[in-house]
XYZ file of C-alpha atoms in Angstrom:
710
model
C -2.555 -33.219 71.290
C -5.761 -32.245 69.006
C -4.412 -29.059 68.716
C -1.227 -30.098 67.415
C -3.246 -32.961 65.034
C -4.876 -29.934 63.762
C -2.102 -27.499 63.068
C -0.148 -30.290 61.126
C -2.218 -30.374 58.458
C -2.773 -26.832 58.455
C 0.742 -26.218 58.440
C 1.250 -28.827 55.398
C -1.347 -27.174 52.795
C 0.363 -23.677 53.967
C 3.656 -25.316 52.201
C 1.862 -27.003 49.832
C 0.476 -23.648 48.263
C 3.462 -22.009 48.699
C 5.358 -25.334 46.508
C 1.940 -24.485 44.245
C 2.639 -20.892 43.901
C 6.470 -21.235 43.506
C 5.923 -23.686 40.780
C 3.335 -21.654 39.287
C 6.082 -18.696 38.649
C 8.416 -21.402 37.229
C 5.814 -22.255 34.819
C 4.426 -18.746 33.886
C 8.711 -17.847 33.909
C 9.642 -20.474 31.691
C 6.665 -19.619 29.331
C 7.835 -16.400 29.370
C 11.535 -17.578 28.438
C 10.163 -19.693 25.591
C 8.139 -16.866 24.343
C 11.230 -14.541 24.001
C 13.473 -17.065 22.893
C 10.933 -17.880 20.235
C 9.700 -14.422 18.971
C 13.763 -14.021 19.013
C 14.130 -16.106 16.063
C 10.842 -16.392 14.543
C 9.383 -13.324 13.751
C 5.885 -14.382 12.150
C 3.837 -12.085 9.921
C 1.252 -10.744 10.624
C 1.598 -12.359 14.284
C -0.466 -15.060 15.289
C -3.443 -14.279 17.770
C -2.149 -16.765 20.325
C 0.786 -19.329 20.789
C 0.932 -22.199 23.516
C 4.423 -24.280 23.988
C 4.059 -27.834 24.397
C 6.874 -30.212 26.273
C 7.452 -32.188 23.639
C 10.032 -32.243 20.521
C 9.302 -29.825 17.752
C 10.761 -29.885 13.842
C 12.883 -28.747 11.854
C 13.096 -26.849 8.382
C 14.487 -30.515 6.968
C 11.900 -33.075 8.762
C 8.906 -32.665 6.933
C 9.047 -34.878 3.918
C 5.313 -36.151 3.169
C 1.677 -34.581 3.013
C -1.415 -35.997 4.385
C -4.859 -34.850 3.758
C -8.037 -35.466 6.299
C -11.347 -34.361 4.812
C -10.029 -33.092 1.717
C -10.471 -34.200 -1.650
C -7.990 -32.374 -3.522
C -4.508 -31.403 -2.984
C -5.274 -27.360 -2.001
C -2.887 -25.291 -3.510
C 0.668 -24.705 -1.597
C 3.481 -23.375 -2.788
C 6.898 -24.808 -2.095
C 8.420 -26.240 0.276
C 5.303 -27.315 1.225
C 4.171 -28.126 -2.358
C 6.674 -30.355 -3.230
C 5.757 -32.771 -0.096
C 4.958 -36.479 -1.432
C 1.448 -37.530 -0.569
C 0.957 -40.387 2.233
C -1.904 -41.876 3.831
C -1.513 -41.966 7.592
C 0.039 -39.174 10.124
C 2.999 -40.024 11.507
C 7.401 -38.650 11.959
C 7.953 -35.877 9.038
C 4.414 -36.076 8.315
C 2.486 -32.774 7.111
C -1.304 -33.173 8.185
C -3.873 -30.660 6.786
C -7.834 -31.596 8.102
C -10.396 -30.017 7.144
C -13.280 -30.693 10.213
C -15.962 -28.665 11.991
C -14.774 -28.388 15.338
C -15.690 -26.416 18.354
C -11.876 -25.991 19.145
C -11.329 -24.306 16.026
C -11.450 -20.291 15.362
C -15.509 -19.992 14.007
C -13.817 -17.651 10.962
C -13.189 -18.986 7.647
C -9.933 -18.074 7.715
C -8.889 -19.614 11.253
C -7.433 -22.209 11.760
C -5.127 -23.850 14.281
C -1.323 -25.249 13.939
C 0.276 -27.987 15.792
C 4.115 -28.649 15.987
C 3.992 -32.216 18.008
C 7.161 -34.684 18.511
C 8.227 -33.936 14.557
C 4.627 -33.653 13.057
C 2.868 -30.884 11.914
C -0.851 -31.079 11.760
C -3.213 -27.932 10.562
C -6.857 -27.983 11.154
C -9.361 -25.820 10.162
C -13.091 -25.465 9.134
C -12.690 -24.190 5.356
C -9.989 -24.464 2.830
C -8.809 -20.814 3.385
C -8.197 -21.333 6.908
C -5.470 -24.185 5.570
C -4.154 -21.931 3.275
C -2.983 -19.247 6.057
C -2.111 -22.264 8.382
C 0.471 -22.777 5.317
C 1.699 -19.411 5.296
C 2.292 -19.123 8.397
C 4.360 -23.223 8.539
C 6.360 -21.750 5.732
C 7.346 -18.698 7.570
C 8.635 -20.935 10.097
C 10.704 -23.066 8.254
C 12.195 -20.355 6.441
C 13.159 -19.252 9.790
C 14.273 -22.560 10.967
C 16.510 -22.910 7.453
C 17.985 -19.221 7.546
C 18.845 -19.483 11.500
C 19.415 -23.379 11.653
C 17.298 -23.368 14.709
C 14.640 -25.587 15.600
C 11.037 -24.682 15.657
C 9.809 -25.722 18.999
C 6.901 -28.004 19.587
C 3.509 -25.332 19.696
C -0.207 -24.784 19.206
C -0.662 -22.067 16.953
C -4.281 -20.705 17.155
C -4.953 -17.875 14.381
C -7.330 -15.478 13.048
C -7.977 -12.813 11.405
C -9.334 -9.434 12.983
C -11.105 -8.042 9.790
C -12.368 -10.231 7.016
C -11.491 -8.025 4.176
C -8.242 -6.844 3.853
C -7.402 -5.744 0.446
C -4.495 -3.792 -1.518
C -5.517 -1.480 -4.178
C -3.430 -1.947 -7.774
C -3.683 1.302 -9.784
C -2.847 0.976 -13.584
C -3.494 4.601 -13.842
C -0.033 5.641 -15.392
C 2.192 2.136 -16.371
C 1.724 -1.166 -16.217
C 4.710 -3.922 -15.289
C 5.361 -6.937 -17.170
C 2.989 -10.066 -16.560
C 5.103 -11.844 -14.458
C 5.393 -9.398 -11.792
C 1.897 -9.504 -10.819
C 1.765 -12.803 -10.123
C 4.736 -12.455 -8.420
C 2.805 -9.740 -6.350
C -0.059 -12.172 -5.747
C 2.389 -14.741 -4.119
C 3.981 -12.560 -1.899
C 0.524 -10.796 -0.515
C -0.802 -14.181 0.166
C 2.091 -15.106 2.380
C 1.122 -12.268 4.410
C -2.545 -13.174 4.531
C -3.604 -10.328 2.334
C -7.220 -11.403 0.816
C -8.292 -9.453 -1.682
C -7.148 -6.826 -4.723
C -9.046 -3.908 -5.833
C -7.477 -3.345 -9.308
C -8.190 0.133 -11.112
C -8.139 -0.617 -14.990
C -8.528 3.101 -16.173
C -6.897 2.407 -19.888
C -4.544 -0.684 -19.443
C -7.787 -3.210 -20.128
C -8.414 -4.157 -23.622
C -12.133 -3.383 -23.541
C -14.088 -5.108 -26.043
C -17.139 -3.192 -26.263
C -15.179 0.218 -26.131
C -11.978 -0.433 -27.814
C -11.068 3.438 -28.064
C -10.482 3.271 -24.490
C -7.764 0.751 -24.034
C -4.145 1.845 -24.329
C -2.061 0.440 -27.163
C -0.217 -1.704 -24.758
C -3.462 -2.729 -23.083
C -3.708 -6.276 -20.939
C -6.645 -8.373 -22.562
C -9.489 -9.686 -20.534
C -8.656 -13.229 -20.801
C -5.335 -12.293 -19.467
C -6.389 -10.513 -16.430
C -8.922 -13.375 -16.093
C -5.825 -16.394 -15.636
C -4.869 -14.111 -13.123
C -7.535 -13.772 -11.178
C -8.065 -17.389 -11.704
C -4.609 -17.958 -9.621
C -5.148 -15.152 -7.291
C -8.308 -17.022 -5.994
C -6.434 -20.396 -5.551
C -4.532 -18.090 -3.349
C -7.036 -16.967 -1.647
C -7.104 -13.533 -2.958
C -10.301 -12.019 -4.400
C -9.747 -9.595 -7.329
C -12.456 -6.838 -7.924
C -12.772 -4.301 -10.355
C -12.436 -0.400 -10.098
C -13.345 1.593 -13.167
C -13.834 5.162 -12.349
C -17.157 6.588 -12.674
C -18.423 10.220 -12.484
C -15.285 11.836 -11.868
C -11.546 10.723 -13.040
C -13.166 9.954 -15.963
C -9.994 11.644 -18.195
C -9.012 8.148 -19.911
C -12.636 7.871 -21.500
C -13.441 11.671 -22.190
C -10.222 12.630 -23.431
C -11.460 11.163 -26.706
C -13.230 13.192 -29.021
C -15.863 10.487 -29.836
C -17.089 10.691 -26.302
C -16.806 14.663 -25.850
C -20.664 14.881 -25.895
C -21.022 13.173 -22.314
C -19.132 15.378 -20.747
C -20.888 17.588 -18.330
C -18.633 20.139 -18.962
C -17.494 20.680 -22.850
C -13.940 22.059 -21.505
C -13.419 19.275 -19.438
C -12.465 15.865 -19.624
C -13.189 15.039 -15.547
C -16.620 14.599 -15.276
C -19.563 12.274 -17.239
C -22.854 14.131 -17.229
C -25.218 12.481 -14.758
C -28.483 12.877 -16.967
C -27.260 11.492 -20.328
C -28.570 8.055 -21.273
C -25.258 7.847 -22.863
C -23.095 7.992 -20.211
C -24.695 4.536 -18.616
C -24.374 2.768 -22.249
C -20.612 3.227 -22.280
C -20.066 2.832 -18.273
C -22.177 -0.099 -18.313
C -20.058 -1.755 -20.789
C -16.725 -1.152 -19.867
C -18.276 -2.696 -16.451
C -19.172 -5.857 -18.306
C -15.739 -5.926 -19.354
C -14.234 -5.449 -15.869
C -16.166 -8.019 -14.519
C -15.591 -10.630 -17.067
C -11.704 -9.532 -16.528
C -12.427 -10.408 -12.628
C -14.758 -13.253 -12.797
C -14.207 -14.317 -9.073
C -14.754 -10.885 -7.521
C -17.561 -10.005 -4.956
C -17.307 -6.429 -5.696
C -17.150 -3.551 -8.244
C -15.950 -0.271 -7.151
C -17.401 2.201 -8.845
C -15.549 5.332 -8.324
C -17.364 8.706 -7.780
C -14.996 10.657 -5.914
C -13.553 14.400 -6.111
C -16.278 15.512 -8.701
C -15.622 19.031 -7.758
C -18.333 20.392 -9.865
C -21.207 18.930 -11.147
C -24.172 20.370 -13.245
C -22.996 22.185 -16.080
C -24.623 20.089 -18.726
C -27.678 21.549 -20.696
C -29.654 17.896 -19.575
C -28.202 18.534 -15.764
C -29.629 21.970 -15.945
C -33.277 21.178 -17.243
C -33.341 18.391 -14.953
C -33.583 20.703 -11.828
C -31.486 18.543 -9.689
C -28.950 20.123 -7.491
C -25.645 18.801 -7.194
C -26.092 16.247 -4.650
C -29.276 14.834 -5.938
C -27.228 14.459 -9.466
C -24.469 12.747 -7.414
C -26.873 9.956 -5.740
C -29.014 9.717 -9.115
C -25.572 8.432 -10.862
C -24.855 6.367 -8.088
C -28.361 4.916 -7.663
C -28.110 3.780 -11.530
C -24.551 2.575 -11.365
C -25.367 0.497 -7.833
C -28.555 -0.976 -9.765
C -26.182 -2.271 -12.578
C -24.129 -4.081 -9.955
C -26.852 -5.775 -8.362
C -28.420 -7.006 -11.506
C -24.936 -8.664 -12.308
C -24.417 -10.094 -8.721
C -21.987 -7.786 -7.527
C -21.318 -5.280 -4.469
C -21.213 -1.408 -5.302
C -18.530 0.114 -3.727
C -18.454 4.177 -4.101
C -15.886 6.658 -2.514
C -17.910 8.870 -0.101
C -16.115 12.057 0.038
C -18.778 13.938 -2.076
C -21.517 13.029 0.044
C -19.541 14.774 2.888
C -18.305 17.652 0.266
C -22.149 18.430 -0.596
C -23.029 18.493 2.718
C -20.513 21.081 4.530
C -18.855 18.562 6.394
C -15.998 17.134 4.640
C -13.084 19.612 5.726
C -14.060 18.154 9.254
C -13.495 14.235 7.993
C -9.467 15.446 7.314
C -8.308 18.426 8.399
C -6.619 18.027 11.662
C -6.591 21.821 12.105
C -9.767 21.700 12.934
C -10.636 21.947 16.831
C -12.842 19.091 18.430
C -15.279 21.952 19.435
C -15.245 23.154 15.589
C -15.832 19.848 14.108
C -18.692 19.262 16.942
C -20.530 22.691 15.694
C -19.955 21.860 12.000
C -21.916 18.751 12.405
C -24.383 19.972 14.662
C -25.496 22.908 11.982
C -25.302 20.480 8.539
C -25.710 16.693 9.538
C -28.908 17.319 8.736
C -28.615 17.770 5.109
C -27.302 14.024 5.548
C -30.150 13.289 7.153
C -32.669 15.076 5.048
C -31.278 13.096 1.801
C -30.902 9.695 3.458
C -33.012 8.266 1.239
C -31.083 9.152 -1.205
C -28.578 7.012 -0.674
C -29.005 2.972 -1.870
C -28.483 0.355 0.861
C -26.932 -1.899 -1.389
C -23.807 -0.366 -1.749
C -20.525 -0.086 0.753
C -19.178 3.253 1.371
C -15.385 3.647 1.233
C -14.678 5.793 4.171
C -11.087 6.908 2.580
C -8.775 9.024 4.876
C -4.981 8.548 4.042
C -3.511 10.977 6.749
C -5.316 11.462 9.763
C -8.079 8.913 10.087
C -8.849 9.169 13.917
C -9.719 13.019 13.525
C -12.997 12.978 15.070
C -15.281 14.106 12.120
C -13.968 10.802 10.400
C -15.587 9.218 13.292
C -18.499 10.598 12.989
C -18.695 10.468 8.949
C -18.395 6.579 9.936
C -21.080 6.286 12.610
C -23.442 8.157 10.402
C -23.676 5.334 7.887
C -23.335 2.827 10.583
C -26.582 5.358 12.372
C -28.315 4.768 8.919
C -27.555 1.424 8.194
C -25.219 1.868 5.826
C -22.563 -0.511 5.032
C -18.967 1.611 5.558
C -15.574 0.339 4.798
C -11.991 1.668 5.738
C -9.439 3.212 2.915
C -6.022 3.574 4.231
C -3.153 4.384 1.930
C 0.374 3.413 1.267
C 1.118 5.676 -1.278
C -0.488 8.886 -2.475
C 1.408 11.352 -4.400
C 4.997 10.649 -3.475
C 7.590 10.357 -6.198
C 9.809 8.308 -6.401
C 8.961 6.652 -2.688
C 6.340 6.389 -0.032
C 7.090 8.611 3.076
C 6.234 8.849 6.953
C 7.423 5.584 7.405
C 5.890 4.319 4.622
C 2.579 5.805 6.278
C 3.007 4.000 9.082
C 0.572 5.899 11.626
C -2.053 6.472 9.616
C -2.375 2.788 8.260
C -2.033 1.590 12.379
C -4.092 3.917 13.152
C -7.149 3.189 10.398
C -6.507 -0.934 11.365
C -7.581 -0.026 14.466
C -10.387 2.025 14.110
C -11.619 -0.291 11.624
C -11.374 -3.129 14.081
C -12.868 -2.051 16.689
C -15.910 -0.383 14.788
C -16.346 -3.643 12.875
C -16.560 -1.974 9.326
C -16.909 -4.039 6.432
C -13.090 -4.386 5.679
C -10.339 -1.900 5.240
C -8.222 -1.340 1.810
C -4.729 -0.077 1.426
C -4.645 2.236 -1.599
C -1.349 2.329 -3.790
C -1.803 5.408 -5.852
C -0.201 5.818 -9.437
C -0.207 9.684 -9.758
C 3.392 9.850 -9.575
C 4.372 6.350 -10.276
C 7.074 5.007 -7.849
C 7.837 1.314 -8.586
C 5.611 -0.560 -7.011
C 8.975 -2.221 -5.192
C 8.856 0.762 -3.160
C 5.702 -0.095 -1.579
C 6.203 -3.291 0.118
C 7.121 -1.825 3.180
C 4.268 0.000 3.893
C 1.755 -3.376 2.831
C 3.852 -5.712 4.985
C 2.426 -3.109 8.004
C -1.208 -3.434 6.784
C -0.878 -7.110 6.581
C 0.456 -6.857 10.703
C -2.126 -4.962 11.554
C -5.340 -5.754 9.588
C -4.857 -9.400 10.471
C -4.213 -9.131 14.399
C -4.087 -4.950 15.341
C -1.519 -4.509 17.992
C -0.018 -1.159 19.375
C 3.615 -1.382 18.267
C 6.064 1.132 17.078
C 6.915 1.472 13.628
C 10.600 0.807 14.712
C 9.773 -2.560 16.206
C 7.416 -3.150 12.746
C 9.660 -2.443 10.118
C 12.132 -5.019 11.909
C 10.016 -7.549 11.440
C 9.320 -6.243 7.856
C 12.646 -6.537 7.437
C 13.255 -9.803 9.123
C 10.481 -11.232 6.638
C 11.124 -9.187 3.608
C 14.670 -10.053 3.073
C 15.950 -12.715 5.458
C 16.931 -12.644 9.606
C 19.904 -11.083 8.929
C 18.661 -7.951 8.065
C 16.579 -7.115 11.252
C 18.904 -5.411 13.369
C 18.046 -1.571 13.599
C 21.466 -1.145 12.068
C 20.217 -2.241 8.294
C 17.240 0.458 8.366
C 17.609 2.753 5.581
C 14.328 3.241 4.059
C 13.830 5.838 6.903
C 17.214 7.828 6.135
C 16.335 7.399 2.427
C 13.030 8.859 2.809
C 14.495 11.866 4.343
C 16.657 12.414 1.717
C 13.686 12.228 -0.664
C 11.930 15.265 1.117
C 14.981 17.701 0.233
C 15.143 15.876 -3.380
C 11.879 17.262 -3.903
C 12.235 20.620 -3.554
C 16.321 21.404 -4.068
C 16.332 22.912 -7.264
C 13.219 24.958 -6.989
C 13.599 28.388 -6.237
C 10.130 28.832 -4.227
C 9.234 25.902 -1.799
C 6.796 24.189 -3.795
C 7.213 20.228 -4.006
C 8.222 19.036 -7.452
C 7.951 15.455 -6.370
C 4.168 16.918 -5.991
C 2.149 16.652 -8.992
C 1.226 19.855 -9.313
C 4.490 21.451 -10.839
C 5.857 19.783 -14.138
C 5.992 20.726 -16.933
C 6.922 24.170 -17.237
C 5.129 25.243 -13.629
C 8.164 25.748 -11.616
C 11.014 28.189 -11.159
C 14.519 26.729 -10.979
C 17.156 28.162 -8.499
C 19.095 31.045 -10.023
C 23.175 30.135 -11.203
C 26.109 31.816 -9.937
C 27.184 34.864 -11.583
C 31.095 35.213 -12.094
C 31.120 38.736 -11.578
C 29.975 38.078 -7.936
C 31.939 36.063 -6.136
C 30.083 33.936 -3.047
C 26.955 35.728 -3.668
C 25.047 32.566 -4.800
C 26.253 30.878 -1.825
C 25.126 33.177 0.440
C 21.463 33.105 -1.173
C 21.487 29.319 -1.086
C 23.489 29.273 2.003
C 20.906 26.727 3.382
C 19.814 24.815 0.253
C 23.718 24.127 0.234
C 24.402 23.260 4.132
C 21.605 20.381 3.872
C 23.442 19.561 0.770
C 26.209 18.827 2.266
C 24.182 16.798 4.868
C 22.198 14.763 2.104
C 25.729 13.695 0.173
C 26.881 12.684 3.889
C 23.691 10.867 4.705
C 23.633 9.566 0.609
C 27.145 7.399 1.802
C 25.408 6.346 5.102
C 22.142 4.671 2.980
C 24.593 3.333 0.396
C 26.626 1.378 3.579
C 23.251 -0.204 4.641
C 22.126 -1.219 1.760
C 25.463 -2.844 0.504
C 25.607 -4.589 4.169
C 21.853 -5.720 3.642
C 22.496 -7.080 0.179
C 25.328 -9.391 1.452
C 22.791 -11.052 4.240
C 19.761 -10.717 2.241
C 18.083 -14.236 1.561
C 15.156 -12.490 -0.430
C 13.850 -9.802 -2.551
C 17.332 -8.725 -3.989
C 15.853 -6.963 -6.817
C 14.276 -4.812 -3.888
C 17.351 -3.886 -2.674
C 19.195 -3.384 -6.347
C 16.082 -0.933 -7.042
C 16.195 1.450 -3.936
C 20.486 1.510 -4.176
C 19.528 3.192 -7.562
C 16.961 5.861 -6.099
C 19.749 6.450 -4.026
C 21.800 7.189 -6.425
C 19.760 9.173 -8.290
C 18.092 11.491 -5.233
C 22.026 12.322 -4.551
C 22.701 14.145 -7.626
C 21.227 17.756 -7.578
C 23.248 17.624 -3.738
C 26.185 17.035 -5.610
C 25.662 19.668 -7.864
C 25.162 22.573 -5.628
C 28.212 21.748 -3.554
C 29.629 21.675 -7.166
C 28.179 25.197 -8.080
C 28.768 26.591 -4.826
C 33.081 25.595 -4.993
C 32.358 27.484 -8.505
C 30.976 30.468 -6.928
C 33.386 30.885 -4.175
C 37.031 30.755 -6.572
C 38.230 34.226 -7.925
C 40.747 33.014 -10.124
C 40.380 32.426 -13.837
C 42.023 29.222 -14.425
C 40.139 27.815 -10.921
C 36.950 28.910 -12.293
C 37.223 27.366 -15.916
C 38.202 24.249 -13.740
C 35.443 24.334 -11.357
C 33.115 24.816 -14.670
C 34.936 21.793 -16.143
C 34.048 19.625 -13.281
C 30.558 20.987 -13.141
C 29.991 20.054 -16.914
C 31.334 16.408 -16.466
C 29.234 16.342 -13.853
C 25.998 17.211 -15.688
C 26.806 15.186 -19.174
C 27.232 12.177 -16.665
C 23.544 12.570 -15.660
C 22.824 10.278 -18.669
C 24.404 7.132 -17.123
C 22.970 7.823 -13.964
C 19.621 7.793 -15.752
C 20.831 4.504 -17.401
C 21.651 2.421 -14.420
C 17.929 3.466 -12.460
C 15.918 2.709 -15.502
C 17.882 -0.499 -16.240
C 16.807 -2.007 -12.755
C 13.295 -0.022 -12.804
C 12.593 -1.624 -16.507
C 13.584 -4.940 -14.835
C 9.429 -5.439 -14.584
C 8.180 -2.004 -15.531
C 6.995 -0.800 -18.965
C 8.983 2.564 -19.336
C 7.275 4.029 -22.157
C 3.713 4.982 -23.424
C 2.918 3.580 -26.116
C 3.162 5.557 -29.926
C -0.030 7.965 -30.392
C -1.058 7.468 -26.894
C -3.093 10.744 -25.937
C -2.351 11.917 -22.180
C -5.244 13.055 -20.059
C -6.006 16.385 -19.976
C -4.900 17.413 -16.362
C -7.575 18.282 -14.155
C -5.713 21.720 -12.580
C -6.625 20.164 -9.021
C -5.753 16.720 -9.933
C -2.622 17.192 -12.421
C -0.158 13.916 -12.210
C 3.583 14.165 -12.526
C 3.296 10.502 -14.425
C 0.966 12.361 -16.910
C 3.426 15.091 -17.603
C 5.125 13.533 -20.920
C 4.557 10.259 -23.021
C 7.936 9.149 -22.294
C 9.593 9.007 -18.812
C 11.013 12.468 -18.945
C 8.736 13.031 -15.908
C 11.021 11.108 -13.453
C 13.677 13.558 -13.944
C 11.476 16.794 -14.481
C 13.755 18.952 -12.200
C 17.339 17.512 -13.220
C 16.347 17.657 -17.009
C 15.181 21.294 -16.777
C 18.234 22.221 -14.496
C 20.892 20.406 -16.861
C 19.146 22.501 -19.815
C 20.017 25.270 -17.694
C 23.636 24.674 -16.842
C 24.283 23.966 -20.589
C 23.175 26.928 -21.671
C 25.194 29.042 -18.485
C 27.987 27.014 -19.333
C 28.406 28.106 -23.212
C 28.192 31.405 -21.924
């Protein structure tokens, strides 16, 4: 009996354990099912750090009616639909409560928050107002998805905070301006995906008070930019200025009045670092830029791609080497920034270029062994000059293609080892014409967000260069990738990331892969770049216009078929591109029917598709002419070509009607283009009007008109 009495509790205990295990498995499976079901309908961007599901009733998009504040003296800036909620003095059903409190259960980040949906009410808690703002952005996305898909948002608790504290997007005004309302709309969209900073590169688009000659005729006033800065600050976006310094100074030094400040009298590219007038002028520009961005904490001073330095008589007399001249300038501008309570940011490429290390930071063709050897041989050049590096500066380690290359990682580590602050810079747009490429540069953006997070860099900037001046609408997919990965890095594939982008940007109806057209459009534009060029030098890249490229030849009527044979590969590809055009068009039309947001973006991308197919269809018409032998048939084919060429004006007009809904197309009268540096000539700087947008097409059409006349 004793054994039986002993065995019974053991038996019961084993069964209890089995029951608990089975119960746990059921709970786990239930959680997995809830998570999968949630992620099927609610695609948050960026993805929160943690979501827990609660055994309670959730809410729908129609349930919230009132707003209750705790720990807040004023209503925070919250856009609709939450901005229209009426106040109430208590919690309860249909009420959104925003509470500011210091609670150890909340994320320590000032941008962190906890959002709880429970029994028909919502509470967002945070230590700082920035956290409440971001909690509201997450709730707004949930409400959008609930409305668009008629789904209840399940009861849950979301705990969230950023992996990288400074997440900035670059706005480059080098060659264009948009309508004022577009910048405000841009701020709203950036805030919605938790971007918290903008670095604005003014160039000549600010109406400088202290050097009015530099501002272009259509420049925006300091007061207008200050108003935009305030609007952004209310939405947790800090705007800081970038005013190009030592190099990239063409927008200043192109003016005769400032020729005396050139390092090389023959070039408007670089300032003379030993001329006191350089600093008088640069500091006056800085002061105006700071006035236009009164809520920013940084001053980006540029300083990159100086190329050559030390031509001026003052530089020669100083006896300083190029590295010393570069750092002399950097120390002077950093002193200015510090006196004006700004933290200077400096593009760091020249310190590596002048130390013989720069190629190791970007060129994937160099083996790791060679990178290691090069650093071993040259790192002492950095070490020997480490005393010249200002400590109050942030060194921006920019790499737009291969941030995971070991030389780039060594550069980051060198700064950290010498107690210097380093920030990452990736890119959504470099110098591609019409549209960014490489899946909106997804992989480099993803890789650098991961590196910046692991190495705990000072932050990360996503640059958007205006060298070839695509419309900003074409950048949004890459910016959404950047927002997603800089807030909460994850090992996600481009295809999955872009399904989330389409869901958030256009609406849930567009998330399926059958709506993916941007990748196809990128592929089409790769052919468009060079289709009309004899030699494979990209017309879409910046160095071939005006008058620097050789167009393909035209058919010789006396040699039927010879032209088609010569350009057989181009013609074959053109036929494929016409088919691709139709596929893209179909997908865009399909997306337009179901999109609940950003219809303008779809309209713009549709017109890009209409424009890019023009040369492919032209090649097929020329092939048809080339293969015909009969006189009458040849004349008919020529009429088809003439009709098609004459129709280009309509294609251009349709594109510009869409493009110019926000973008100002024409430079003001009397505008002086920058004097192009041979290594940095920009497609968008090629003409005072917008002919540069159709460089190849206009040149080919002119050639065809002469050919048709003869």
